Amino acid sequence: MNDLRGRVTKDGIRIYDEADFAGMRTAGQVAAGILDAVIPLVRPGATTAEIDAFITAEIQRLGVTSATIGYKGYQHASCISVNHVVCHGIPGAKVLADGDILNIDVTVIVEGWYGDTSRMYVAGALPRKAERLIEVTHEGLMRGIAAVKPGNTFGDIGFAIQSYVEAARMSVVRDFCGHGLGRVFHAPPNVLHYGRAGSGPVLEEGMFFTIEPMVNLGRPETKVLADDWTAVTRDKSLSAQYEHSIGVTAEGCEIFTLSPAGRFFRTWEQ
């Protein structure tokens, strides 16, 4: 582990030390555990408000803090994005129907450290075209993570994701990206999920950030609704997203938000 504790690179990216990895690991596991616990609630007839209420109660029970309640006026402990909602879906009276797919995104603060993760769920039976979208999105995330090691660049991450997704005849959303985090919710760098290999800042041991590709069955364009939060696909095509928080290590990276129950992917399977 490098000894330059608290150093900030010329690109504004903070470098963390070994003790900081422990803090992020704890926060990430809390967030991931909450997403494990919510699995049984995702079913036809449930509302997104009910799911968010459960998440809020879990955060309180665990004695940690929601990073999203009060963030820029947001009033919920999760974002729940259903079908053609790309991200930042607001929980409410929406009743889940059989075959609906949804991304649930949770960020918690544990002893000052931010754990940020999201994953896909399905209510009832999963349509094949949605299943393929979810599979490609998850694989895109994991290919991006596989590109993380000191000496590679952030462009290598984006290229790994984009080249795989587009070969599957789907599109990567350009309007939203991953981000640095640690003792703050959002910090440099912006982690693009598309790009040119070898471009962008060089990855260094001790960097913390999220990778969270959003993939559409149709075109990549999005629009934000009048509530100033909810982003949807312009062509109304289905969208999916997976998100991990990671830290760059000497040999590659550590994923802080692995599912404690091994249920990050394919949450709908019993």
Tab-separated table of C-alpha atoms in Angstrom:
chain	number	residue	atom	x	y	z
A	1	MET	CA	0.000	0.000	0.000
A	2	ASN	CA	1.333	3.438	-0.903
A	3	ASP	CA	2.439	5.750	1.909
A	4	LEU	CA	1.157	8.996	0.374
A	5	ARG	CA	-1.893	9.202	2.613
A	6	GLY	CA	-4.437	11.783	1.584
A	7	ARG	CA	-2.599	12.697	-1.619
A	8	VAL	CA	-4.727	14.094	-4.425
A	9	THR	CA	-3.654	13.432	-8.008
A	10	LYS	CA	-3.403	16.118	-10.674
A	11	ASP	CA	-6.870	14.995	-11.797
A	12	GLY	CA	-8.303	15.702	-8.332
A	13	ILE	CA	-8.600	12.030	-7.341
A	14	ARG	CA	-7.879	11.265	-3.690
A	15	ILE	CA	-5.565	8.393	-2.770
A	16	TYR	CA	-6.594	6.408	0.334
A	17	ASP	CA	-4.595	4.146	2.634
A	18	GLU	CA	-5.015	0.615	3.936
A	19	ALA	CA	-7.047	1.620	6.993
A	20	ASP	CA	-9.487	3.425	4.713
A	21	PHE	CA	-10.113	0.174	2.839
A	22	ALA	CA	-11.455	-1.293	6.084
A	23	GLY	CA	-13.925	1.570	6.479
A	24	MET	CA	-15.165	1.228	2.918
A	25	ARG	CA	-15.421	-2.534	3.262
A	26	THR	CA	-17.712	-2.176	6.274
A	27	ALA	CA	-19.934	0.445	4.627
A	28	GLY	CA	-20.150	-1.550	1.420
A	29	GLN	CA	-21.173	-4.710	3.233
A	30	VAL	CA	-23.932	-2.901	5.105
A	31	ALA	CA	-25.369	-1.522	1.856
A	32	ALA	CA	-25.084	-4.900	0.125
A	33	GLY	CA	-26.723	-6.661	3.068
A	34	ILE	CA	-29.720	-4.344	2.822
A	35	LEU	CA	-30.104	-5.221	-0.855
A	36	ASP	CA	-29.976	-8.909	0.079
A	37	ALA	CA	-32.689	-8.411	2.686
A	38	VAL	CA	-35.071	-6.713	0.254
A	39	ILE	CA	-35.186	-9.649	-2.189
A	40	PRO	CA	-38.381	-11.286	-0.789
A	41	LEU	CA	-40.283	-7.996	-0.993
A	42	VAL	CA	-39.950	-7.664	-4.769
A	43	ARG	CA	-43.089	-9.326	-6.094
A	44	PRO	CA	-46.176	-8.475	-8.163
A	45	GLY	CA	-48.570	-6.324	-6.133
A	46	ALA	CA	-45.895	-4.677	-4.005
A	47	THR	CA	-45.384	-0.938	-4.281
A	48	THR	CA	-42.035	0.777	-4.579
A	49	ALA	CA	-42.974	2.847	-1.502
A	50	GLU	CA	-43.311	-0.356	0.541
A	51	ILE	CA	-39.867	-1.484	-0.561
A	52	ASP	CA	-38.357	1.885	0.320
A	53	ALA	CA	-40.080	1.840	3.732
A	54	PHE	CA	-38.446	-1.522	4.446
A	55	ILE	CA	-35.046	-0.156	3.425
A	56	THR	CA	-35.543	2.880	5.646
A	57	ALA	CA	-36.422	0.629	8.589
A	58	GLU	CA	-33.369	-1.583	7.939
A	59	ILE	CA	-31.067	1.438	7.942
A	60	GLN	CA	-32.550	2.556	11.258
A	61	ARG	CA	-32.325	-0.941	12.726
A	62	LEU	CA	-28.659	-1.181	11.799
A	63	GLY	CA	-27.895	2.192	13.369
A	64	VAL	CA	-26.386	3.678	10.212
A	65	THR	CA	-27.338	6.693	8.102
A	66	SER	CA	-28.995	7.000	4.712
A	67	ALA	CA	-26.884	9.099	2.342
A	68	THR	CA	-29.849	9.957	0.147
A	69	ILE	CA	-32.466	11.207	2.620
A	70	GLY	CA	-32.034	14.975	2.508
A	71	TYR	CA	-29.497	14.870	-0.337
A	72	LYS	CA	-30.389	17.834	-2.584
A	73	GLY	CA	-33.909	17.618	-1.172
A	74	TYR	CA	-34.414	13.912	-1.897
A	75	GLN	CA	-36.643	12.263	0.712
A	76	HIS	CA	-36.121	8.510	0.313
A	77	ALA	CA	-33.594	5.886	1.411
A	78	SER	CA	-33.419	4.324	-2.053
A	79	CYS	CA	-33.889	4.984	-5.728
A	80	ILE	CA	-36.122	2.394	-7.399
A	81	SER	CA	-36.099	2.475	-11.193
A	82	VAL	CA	-38.695	0.324	-12.967
A	83	ASN	CA	-38.572	-0.878	-16.596
A	84	HIS	CA	-37.708	2.132	-18.811
A	85	VAL	CA	-36.557	4.261	-15.860
A	86	VAL	CA	-32.782	4.492	-16.223
A	87	CYS	CA	-31.926	5.778	-12.742
A	88	HIS	CA	-33.081	7.951	-9.829
A	89	GLY	CA	-36.616	6.559	-9.802
A	90	ILE	CA	-38.563	7.925	-6.818
A	91	PRO	CA	-40.370	5.321	-4.647
A	92	GLY	CA	-44.111	5.829	-4.515
A	93	ALA	CA	-47.490	4.296	-5.262
A	94	LYS	CA	-46.244	2.393	-8.327
A	95	VAL	CA	-47.560	-1.198	-8.070
A	96	LEU	CA	-45.226	-3.809	-9.495
A	97	ALA	CA	-46.713	-6.013	-12.197
A	98	ASP	CA	-45.656	-9.501	-13.233
A	99	GLY	CA	-42.515	-9.220	-15.350
A	100	ASP	CA	-41.477	-5.737	-14.207
A	101	ILE	CA	-37.724	-5.319	-13.809
A	102	LEU	CA	-36.287	-2.811	-11.361
A	103	ASN	CA	-33.012	-1.453	-10.128
A	104	ILE	CA	-32.747	-0.699	-6.403
A	105	ASP	CA	-29.949	1.682	-5.418
A	106	VAL	CA	-28.919	2.199	-1.778
A	107	THR	CA	-26.161	4.310	-0.236
A	108	VAL	CA	-25.412	4.300	3.493
A	109	ILE	CA	-22.931	6.132	5.694
A	110	VAL	CA	-21.123	3.989	8.276
A	111	GLU	CA	-18.705	5.788	10.585
A	112	GLY	CA	-18.217	8.437	7.933
A	113	TRP	CA	-17.684	6.068	5.002
A	114	TYR	CA	-20.097	5.781	2.069
A	115	GLY	CA	-21.266	2.403	0.797
A	116	ASP	CA	-23.005	2.714	-2.588
A	117	THR	CA	-24.441	-0.171	-4.615
A	118	SER	CA	-27.362	-1.171	-6.812
A	119	ARG	CA	-28.616	-4.289	-8.499
A	120	MET	CA	-31.476	-5.627	-10.609
A	121	TYR	CA	-34.619	-7.441	-9.428
A	122	VAL	CA	-37.720	-8.822	-11.141
A	123	ALA	CA	-41.317	-9.051	-9.943
A	124	GLY	CA	-42.689	-12.440	-10.931
A	125	ALA	CA	-41.685	-14.147	-14.189
A	126	LEU	CA	-38.758	-12.640	-16.063
A	127	PRO	CA	-39.327	-11.993	-19.798
A	128	ARG	CA	-36.496	-13.322	-21.977
A	129	LYS	CA	-35.604	-9.960	-23.545
A	130	ALA	CA	-35.339	-8.405	-20.091
A	131	GLU	CA	-33.260	-11.341	-18.869
A	132	ARG	CA	-30.795	-10.857	-21.725
A	133	LEU	CA	-30.561	-7.123	-20.953
A	134	ILE	CA	-29.837	-7.851	-17.298
A	135	GLU	CA	-27.228	-10.475	-18.174
A	136	VAL	CA	-25.410	-8.111	-20.540
A	137	THR	CA	-25.483	-5.273	-18.013
A	138	HIS	CA	-24.036	-7.420	-15.238
A	139	GLU	CA	-21.357	-8.831	-17.516
A	140	GLY	CA	-20.521	-5.318	-18.696
A	141	LEU	CA	-19.987	-4.231	-15.096
A	142	MET	CA	-17.744	-7.201	-14.380
A	143	ARG	CA	-15.689	-6.595	-17.524
A	144	GLY	CA	-15.225	-3.001	-16.449
A	145	ILE	CA	-14.084	-4.151	-13.011
A	146	ALA	CA	-11.668	-6.631	-14.617
A	147	ALA	CA	-9.958	-3.682	-16.330
A	148	VAL	CA	-9.146	-2.047	-12.967
A	149	LYS	CA	-5.503	-2.293	-11.946
A	150	PRO	CA	-2.691	0.219	-11.411
A	151	GLY	CA	-1.305	1.472	-14.706
A	152	ASN	CA	-4.520	1.023	-16.656
A	153	THR	CA	-6.714	4.037	-17.335
A	154	PHE	CA	-10.323	4.986	-16.751
A	155	GLY	CA	-10.748	4.825	-20.523
A	156	ASP	CA	-9.868	1.135	-20.333
A	157	ILE	CA	-12.842	0.622	-17.998
A	158	GLY	CA	-15.239	2.437	-20.313
A	159	PHE	CA	-13.927	0.662	-23.393
A	160	ALA	CA	-14.322	-2.763	-21.780
A	161	ILE	CA	-17.964	-2.028	-20.977
A	162	GLN	CA	-18.918	-0.264	-24.203
A	163	SER	CA	-17.314	-2.771	-26.561
A	164	TYR	CA	-19.068	-5.699	-24.886
A	165	VAL	CA	-22.494	-4.016	-24.641
A	166	GLU	CA	-22.526	-2.750	-28.196
A	167	ALA	CA	-21.438	-6.151	-29.525
A	168	ALA	CA	-24.625	-7.450	-27.880
A	169	ARG	CA	-26.614	-4.832	-29.876
A	170	MET	CA	-27.502	-2.758	-26.831
A	171	SER	CA	-26.434	0.753	-25.843
A	172	VAL	CA	-24.556	2.367	-22.960
A	173	VAL	CA	-26.124	5.448	-21.393
A	174	ARG	CA	-23.856	8.499	-21.741
A	175	ASP	CA	-25.747	10.948	-19.533
A	176	PHE	CA	-24.809	9.383	-16.171
A	177	CYS	CA	-21.580	7.923	-14.851
A	178	GLY	CA	-19.809	6.411	-11.874
A	179	HIS	CA	-17.983	8.588	-9.377
A	180	GLY	CA	-15.344	8.758	-6.721
A	181	LEU	CA	-16.452	8.294	-3.129
A	182	GLY	CA	-15.040	7.666	0.335
A	183	ARG	CA	-15.867	10.088	3.127
A	184	VAL	CA	-17.974	12.001	0.599
A	185	PHE	CA	-20.844	10.814	-1.583
A	186	HIS	CA	-19.544	12.133	-4.901
A	187	ALA	CA	-16.000	13.143	-5.783
A	188	PRO	CA	-13.623	12.980	-8.762
A	189	PRO	CA	-13.279	11.097	-10.983
A	190	ASN	CA	-16.270	10.775	-13.269
A	191	VAL	CA	-16.204	7.120	-14.293
A	192	LEU	CA	-17.552	6.898	-17.836
A	193	HIS	CA	-18.964	3.587	-19.028
A	194	TYR	CA	-17.809	4.168	-22.590
A	195	GLY	CA	-14.560	5.443	-24.037
A	196	ARG	CA	-11.262	4.819	-25.735
A	197	ALA	CA	-8.715	2.367	-24.375
A	198	GLY	CA	-5.686	4.114	-22.916
A	199	SER	CA	-7.469	7.446	-22.416
A	200	GLY	CA	-8.245	9.322	-19.209
A	201	PRO	CA	-6.504	9.393	-15.829
A	202	VAL	CA	-4.207	6.538	-14.892
A	203	LEU	CA	-5.466	4.193	-12.177
A	204	GLU	CA	-3.435	4.179	-8.955
A	205	GLU	CA	-3.531	2.021	-5.853
A	206	GLY	CA	-5.754	3.628	-3.230
A	207	MET	CA	-8.395	5.140	-5.544
A	208	PHE	CA	-12.036	4.548	-4.528
A	209	PHE	CA	-14.902	4.862	-7.014
A	210	THR	CA	-18.102	3.290	-8.318
A	211	ILE	CA	-18.652	1.551	-11.619
A	212	GLU	CA	-22.368	1.528	-12.448
A	213	PRO	CA	-23.198	1.040	-16.138
A	214	MET	CA	-26.716	1.747	-17.344
A	215	VAL	CA	-27.591	-0.260	-20.451
A	216	ASN	CA	-30.614	0.213	-22.715
A	217	LEU	CA	-32.241	-2.284	-25.072
A	218	GLY	CA	-32.788	0.605	-27.463
A	219	ARG	CA	-30.962	3.867	-28.004
A	220	PRO	CA	-28.791	5.478	-25.291
A	221	GLU	CA	-30.570	8.837	-25.035
A	222	THR	CA	-32.358	9.731	-21.795
A	223	LYS	CA	-34.509	12.529	-20.450
A	224	VAL	CA	-35.218	13.706	-16.912
A	225	LEU	CA	-38.881	14.066	-15.938
A	226	ALA	CA	-40.507	17.115	-14.373
A	227	ASP	CA	-39.716	15.889	-10.838
A	228	ASP	CA	-36.031	16.720	-11.628
A	229	TRP	CA	-34.933	13.239	-10.538
A	230	THR	CA	-36.406	10.442	-12.633
A	231	ALA	CA	-34.388	9.679	-15.781
A	232	VAL	CA	-36.057	7.566	-18.470
A	233	THR	CA	-35.110	6.224	-21.893
A	234	ARG	CA	-36.299	8.578	-24.622
A	235	ASP	CA	-37.476	5.672	-26.785
A	236	LYS	CA	-39.199	3.930	-23.831
A	237	SER	CA	-36.936	0.886	-24.187
A	238	LEU	CA	-36.049	-1.190	-21.126
A	239	SER	CA	-33.002	-0.175	-19.102
A	240	ALA	CA	-30.880	-2.009	-16.529
A	241	GLN	CA	-28.056	-1.087	-14.160
A	242	TYR	CA	-25.615	-2.726	-11.760
A	243	GLU	CA	-23.287	-0.866	-9.399
A	244	HIS	CA	-20.324	-1.800	-7.243
A	245	SER	CA	-18.060	0.381	-5.117
A	246	ILE	CA	-14.411	-0.617	-5.492
A	247	GLY	CA	-10.913	0.267	-4.354
A	248	VAL	CA	-7.783	-0.097	-6.487
A	249	THR	CA	-5.232	-2.493	-4.952
A	250	ALA	CA	-1.639	-3.290	-5.873
A	251	GLU	CA	-2.732	-6.182	-8.095
A	252	GLY	CA	-6.196	-5.143	-9.239
A	253	CYS	CA	-9.150	-4.084	-7.134
A	254	GLU	CA	-11.313	-4.973	-4.159
A	255	ILE	CA	-15.103	-4.935	-4.539
A	256	PHE	CA	-16.520	-3.455	-1.335
A	257	THR	CA	-20.179	-4.192	-2.118
A	258	LEU	CA	-20.201	-7.934	-2.781
A	259	SER	CA	-23.444	-9.548	-1.640
A	260	PRO	CA	-22.988	-11.232	1.771
A	261	ALA	CA	-25.493	-13.873	0.615
A	262	GLY	CA	-23.972	-14.284	-2.851
A	263	ARG	CA	-27.108	-12.755	-4.414
A	264	PHE	CA	-25.791	-9.684	-6.262
A	265	PHE	CA	-26.761	-11.226	-9.604
A	266	ARG	CA	-29.953	-13.160	-10.399
A	267	THR	CA	-31.773	-12.018	-7.272
A	268	TRP	CA	-34.995	-13.536	-8.596
A	269	GLU	CA	-33.768	-17.122	-8.425
A	270	GLN	CA	-34.720	-19.162	-5.363
